[in-house]
Tab-separated table of C-alpha atoms in Angstrom:
chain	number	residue	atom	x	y	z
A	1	UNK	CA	-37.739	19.159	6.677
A	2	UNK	CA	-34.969	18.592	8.916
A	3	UNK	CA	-31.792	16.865	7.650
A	4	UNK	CA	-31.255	12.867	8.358
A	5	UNK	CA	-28.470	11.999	11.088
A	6	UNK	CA	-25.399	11.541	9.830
A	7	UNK	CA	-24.325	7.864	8.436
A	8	UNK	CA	-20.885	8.651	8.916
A	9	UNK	CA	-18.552	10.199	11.617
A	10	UNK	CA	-15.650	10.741	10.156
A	11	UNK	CA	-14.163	13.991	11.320
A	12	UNK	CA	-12.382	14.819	8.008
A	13	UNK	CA	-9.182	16.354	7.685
A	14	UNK	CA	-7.988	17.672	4.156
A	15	UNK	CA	-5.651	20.272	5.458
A	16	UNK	CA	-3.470	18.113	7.637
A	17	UNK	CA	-3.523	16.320	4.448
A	18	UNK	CA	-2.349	18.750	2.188
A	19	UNK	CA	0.438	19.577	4.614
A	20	UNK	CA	1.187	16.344	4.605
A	21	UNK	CA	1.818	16.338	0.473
A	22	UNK	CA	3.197	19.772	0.770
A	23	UNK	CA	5.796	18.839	2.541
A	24	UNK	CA	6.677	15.612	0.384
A	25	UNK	CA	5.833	17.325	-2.783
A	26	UNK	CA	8.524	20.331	-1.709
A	27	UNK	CA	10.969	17.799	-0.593
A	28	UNK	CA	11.279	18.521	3.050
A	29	UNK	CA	10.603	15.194	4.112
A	30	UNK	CA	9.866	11.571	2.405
A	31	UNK	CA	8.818	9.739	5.214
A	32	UNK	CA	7.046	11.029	8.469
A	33	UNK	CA	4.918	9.083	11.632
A	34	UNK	CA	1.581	9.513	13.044
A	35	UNK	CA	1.384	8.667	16.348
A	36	UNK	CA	-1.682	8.346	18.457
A	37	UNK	CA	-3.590	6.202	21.039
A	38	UNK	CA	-6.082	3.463	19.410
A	39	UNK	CA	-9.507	5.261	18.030
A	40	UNK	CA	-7.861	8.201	16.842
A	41	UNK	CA	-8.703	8.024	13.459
A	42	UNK	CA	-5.252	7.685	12.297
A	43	UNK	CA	-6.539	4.817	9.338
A	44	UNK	CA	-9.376	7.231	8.677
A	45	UNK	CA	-7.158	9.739	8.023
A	46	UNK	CA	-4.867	7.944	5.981
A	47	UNK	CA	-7.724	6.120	3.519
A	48	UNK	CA	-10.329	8.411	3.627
A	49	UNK	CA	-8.487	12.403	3.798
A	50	UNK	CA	-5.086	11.349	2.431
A	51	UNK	CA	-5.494	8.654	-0.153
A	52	UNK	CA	-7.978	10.705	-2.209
A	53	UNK	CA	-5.755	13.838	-2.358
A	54	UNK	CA	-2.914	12.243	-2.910
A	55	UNK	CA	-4.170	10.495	-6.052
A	56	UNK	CA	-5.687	13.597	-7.218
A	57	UNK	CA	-1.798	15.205	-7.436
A	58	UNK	CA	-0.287	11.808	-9.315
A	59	UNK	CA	0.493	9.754	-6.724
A	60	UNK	CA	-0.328	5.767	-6.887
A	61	UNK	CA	-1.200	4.415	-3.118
A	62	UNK	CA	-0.339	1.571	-1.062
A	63	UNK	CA	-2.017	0.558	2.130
A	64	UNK	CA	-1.166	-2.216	4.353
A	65	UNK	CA	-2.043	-2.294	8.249
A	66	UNK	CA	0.478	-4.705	9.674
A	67	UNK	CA	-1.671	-5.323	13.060
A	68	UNK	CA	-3.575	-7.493	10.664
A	69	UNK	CA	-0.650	-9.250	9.367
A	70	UNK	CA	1.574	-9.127	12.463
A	71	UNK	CA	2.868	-12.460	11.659
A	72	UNK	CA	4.006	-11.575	8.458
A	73	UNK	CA	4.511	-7.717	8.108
A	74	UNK	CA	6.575	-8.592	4.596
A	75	UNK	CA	3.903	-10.173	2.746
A	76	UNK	CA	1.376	-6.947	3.784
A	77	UNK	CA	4.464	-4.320	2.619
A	78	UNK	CA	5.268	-6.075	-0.180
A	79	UNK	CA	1.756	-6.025	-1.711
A	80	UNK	CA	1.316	-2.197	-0.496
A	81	UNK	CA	4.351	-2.327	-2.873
A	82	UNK	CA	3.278	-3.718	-5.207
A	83	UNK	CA	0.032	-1.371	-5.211
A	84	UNK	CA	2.127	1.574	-5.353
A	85	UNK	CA	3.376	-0.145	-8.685
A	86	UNK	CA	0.208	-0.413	-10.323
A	87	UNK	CA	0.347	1.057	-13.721
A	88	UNK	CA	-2.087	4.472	-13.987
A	89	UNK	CA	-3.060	4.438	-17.506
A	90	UNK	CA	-5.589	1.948	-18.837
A	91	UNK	CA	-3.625	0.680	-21.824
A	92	UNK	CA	-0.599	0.297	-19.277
A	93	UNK	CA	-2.565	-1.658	-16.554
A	94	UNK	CA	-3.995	-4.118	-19.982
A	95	UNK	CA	0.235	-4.434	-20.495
A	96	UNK	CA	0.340	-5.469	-16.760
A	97	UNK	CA	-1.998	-7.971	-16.776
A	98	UNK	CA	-0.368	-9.940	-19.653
A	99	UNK	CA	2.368	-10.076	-17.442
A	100	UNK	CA	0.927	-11.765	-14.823
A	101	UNK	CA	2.195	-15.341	-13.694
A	102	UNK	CA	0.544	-17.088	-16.022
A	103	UNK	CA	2.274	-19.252	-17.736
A	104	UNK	CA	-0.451	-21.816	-20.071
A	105	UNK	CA	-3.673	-20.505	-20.571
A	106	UNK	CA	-6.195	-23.246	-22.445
A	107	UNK	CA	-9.856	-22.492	-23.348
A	108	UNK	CA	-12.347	-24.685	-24.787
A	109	UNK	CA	-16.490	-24.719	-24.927
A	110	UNK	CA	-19.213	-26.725	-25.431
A	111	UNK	CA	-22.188	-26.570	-27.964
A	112	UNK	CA	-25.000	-28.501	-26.276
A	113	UNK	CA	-25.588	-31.845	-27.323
A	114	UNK	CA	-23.064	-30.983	-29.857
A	115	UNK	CA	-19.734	-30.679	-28.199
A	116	UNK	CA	-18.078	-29.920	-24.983
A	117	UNK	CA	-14.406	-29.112	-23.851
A	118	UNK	CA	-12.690	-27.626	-20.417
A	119	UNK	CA	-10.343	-25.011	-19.566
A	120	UNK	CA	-6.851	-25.058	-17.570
A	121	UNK	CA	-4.881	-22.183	-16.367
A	122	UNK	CA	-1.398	-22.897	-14.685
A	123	UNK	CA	0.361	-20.410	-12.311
A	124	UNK	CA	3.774	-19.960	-12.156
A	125	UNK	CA	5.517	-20.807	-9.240
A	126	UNK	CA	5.394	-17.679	-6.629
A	127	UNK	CA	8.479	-16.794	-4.952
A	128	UNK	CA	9.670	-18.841	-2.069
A	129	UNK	CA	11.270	-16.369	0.329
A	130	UNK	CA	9.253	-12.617	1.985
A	131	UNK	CA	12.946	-11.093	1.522
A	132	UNK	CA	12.635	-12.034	-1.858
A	133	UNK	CA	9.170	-10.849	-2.576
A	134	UNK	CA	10.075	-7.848	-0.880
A	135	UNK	CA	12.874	-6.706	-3.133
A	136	UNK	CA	10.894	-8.019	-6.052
A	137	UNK	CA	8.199	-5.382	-5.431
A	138	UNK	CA	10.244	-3.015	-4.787
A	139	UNK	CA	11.881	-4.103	-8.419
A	140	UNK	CA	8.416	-3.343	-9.745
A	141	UNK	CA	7.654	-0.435	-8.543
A	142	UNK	CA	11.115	0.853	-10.131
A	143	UNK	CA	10.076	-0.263	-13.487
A	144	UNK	CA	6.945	1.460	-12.977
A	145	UNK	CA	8.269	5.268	-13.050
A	146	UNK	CA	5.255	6.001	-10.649
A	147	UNK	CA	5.234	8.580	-7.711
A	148	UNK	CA	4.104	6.445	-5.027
A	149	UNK	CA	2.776	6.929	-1.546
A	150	UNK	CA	3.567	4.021	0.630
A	151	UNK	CA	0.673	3.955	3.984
A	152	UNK	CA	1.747	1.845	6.820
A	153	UNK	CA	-0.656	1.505	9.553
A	154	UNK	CA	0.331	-0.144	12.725
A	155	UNK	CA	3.825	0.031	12.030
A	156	UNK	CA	4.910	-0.900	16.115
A	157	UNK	CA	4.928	-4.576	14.637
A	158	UNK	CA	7.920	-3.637	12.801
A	159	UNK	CA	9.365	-2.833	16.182
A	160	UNK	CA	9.069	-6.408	17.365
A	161	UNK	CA	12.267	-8.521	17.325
A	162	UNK	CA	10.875	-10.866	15.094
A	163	UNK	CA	11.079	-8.516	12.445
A	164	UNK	CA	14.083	-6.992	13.036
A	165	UNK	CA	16.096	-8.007	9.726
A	166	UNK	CA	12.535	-6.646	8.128
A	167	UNK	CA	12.577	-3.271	9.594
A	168	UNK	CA	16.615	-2.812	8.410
A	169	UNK	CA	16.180	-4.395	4.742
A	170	UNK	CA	12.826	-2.031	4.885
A	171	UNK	CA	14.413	1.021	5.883
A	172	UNK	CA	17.302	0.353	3.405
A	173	UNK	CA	14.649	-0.161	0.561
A	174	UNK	CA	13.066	2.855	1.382
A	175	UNK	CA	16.155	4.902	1.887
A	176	UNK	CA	16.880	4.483	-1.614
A	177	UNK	CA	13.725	5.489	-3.022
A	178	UNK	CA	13.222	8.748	-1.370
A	179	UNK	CA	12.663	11.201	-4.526
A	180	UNK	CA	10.132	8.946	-5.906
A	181	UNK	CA	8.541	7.138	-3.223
A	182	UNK	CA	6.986	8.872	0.296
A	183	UNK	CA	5.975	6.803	3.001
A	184	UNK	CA	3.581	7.555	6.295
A	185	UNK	CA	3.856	5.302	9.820
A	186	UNK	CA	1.100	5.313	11.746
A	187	UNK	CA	1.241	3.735	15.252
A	188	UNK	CA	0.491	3.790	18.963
A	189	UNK	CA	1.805	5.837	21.430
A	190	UNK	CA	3.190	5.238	24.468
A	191	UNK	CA	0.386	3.116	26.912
């Protein structure tokens, strides 16, 4: 019996991966680019070679691609972020959740024919301001002690002047977390 065709065609890649790691695991590097024309496979690479091995050595991943979210690149890092901060353990990420912007939680039932109630659950108020979302996640991830590996595909938005105060307060962010957080670009090349 001959084998089916293949469902997938993802050309996979796990040793540019694990030169990738090698190099941040080492310390040689804590941030590095991927540059490439479109249909390269550069979010392949990064989701479906890199994300898997990196997990396997400890690390906690982050994805955003900011083509999707070109008009608000923040919002998409800061929940990358805030992935990155995700607690590892199961007991940890059941701490987490109590922590969550809830702020009144009510519960009631009903007993048919009997009985009947409702249920309200109030948010708290999210933050106002990207900047300040921003430096909140990157406040979380702190507290979280995690080794995280921060994916950023598309990252030529950043390079928009729209964004510039975002690609300074980034790289300043960033900067400061180098021993415990490693970061990958991924973005076009020159047309």
């Amino acid at each position: 019996m001959r084998n089916p065709m293949p469902t997938s065609w993802h050309f996979a890649r796990p040793q540019l991966a694990e030169h990738h790691l090698r190099a941040f695991d080492l310390g040689l590097i804590s941030a590095t680019a991927l540059h490439a024309k479109r249909r390269m496979g550069k979010t392949e690479f990064l989701t479906k070679d890199l994300t898997p091995k990196a997990m396997e050595r400890g690390y906690v991943v982050g994805y955003c691609n900011l083509w999707q979210e070109d008009h608000d690149p923040a919002e998409a890092i800061a929940e990358a972020i805030t992935a990155c901060s995700a607690p590892r353990h199961v007991l940890a990420k059941v701490r987490e959740k109590l922590k969550s912007r809830v702020s009144t939680l009510k519960v009631s039932g009903k007993i048919a024919g009997m009985a009947e109630g409702g249920a309200e659950l109030e948010l708290k108020e999210a933050e106002k301001k990207n900047a300040s979302k921003l430096r909140s996640s990157f406040t979380a991830f702190d507290k979280s002690k995690n080794r995280g590996l921060l994916l950023i595909d598309e990252a030529q938005v950043l390079a928009d002047k729209k964004h510039r105060s975002l690609e300074k307060a980034l790289r300043a962010m960033l900067d400061t977390r180098k021993d415990h957080l490693k970061v990958i670009f991924t973005g076009l090349t020159s047309r």
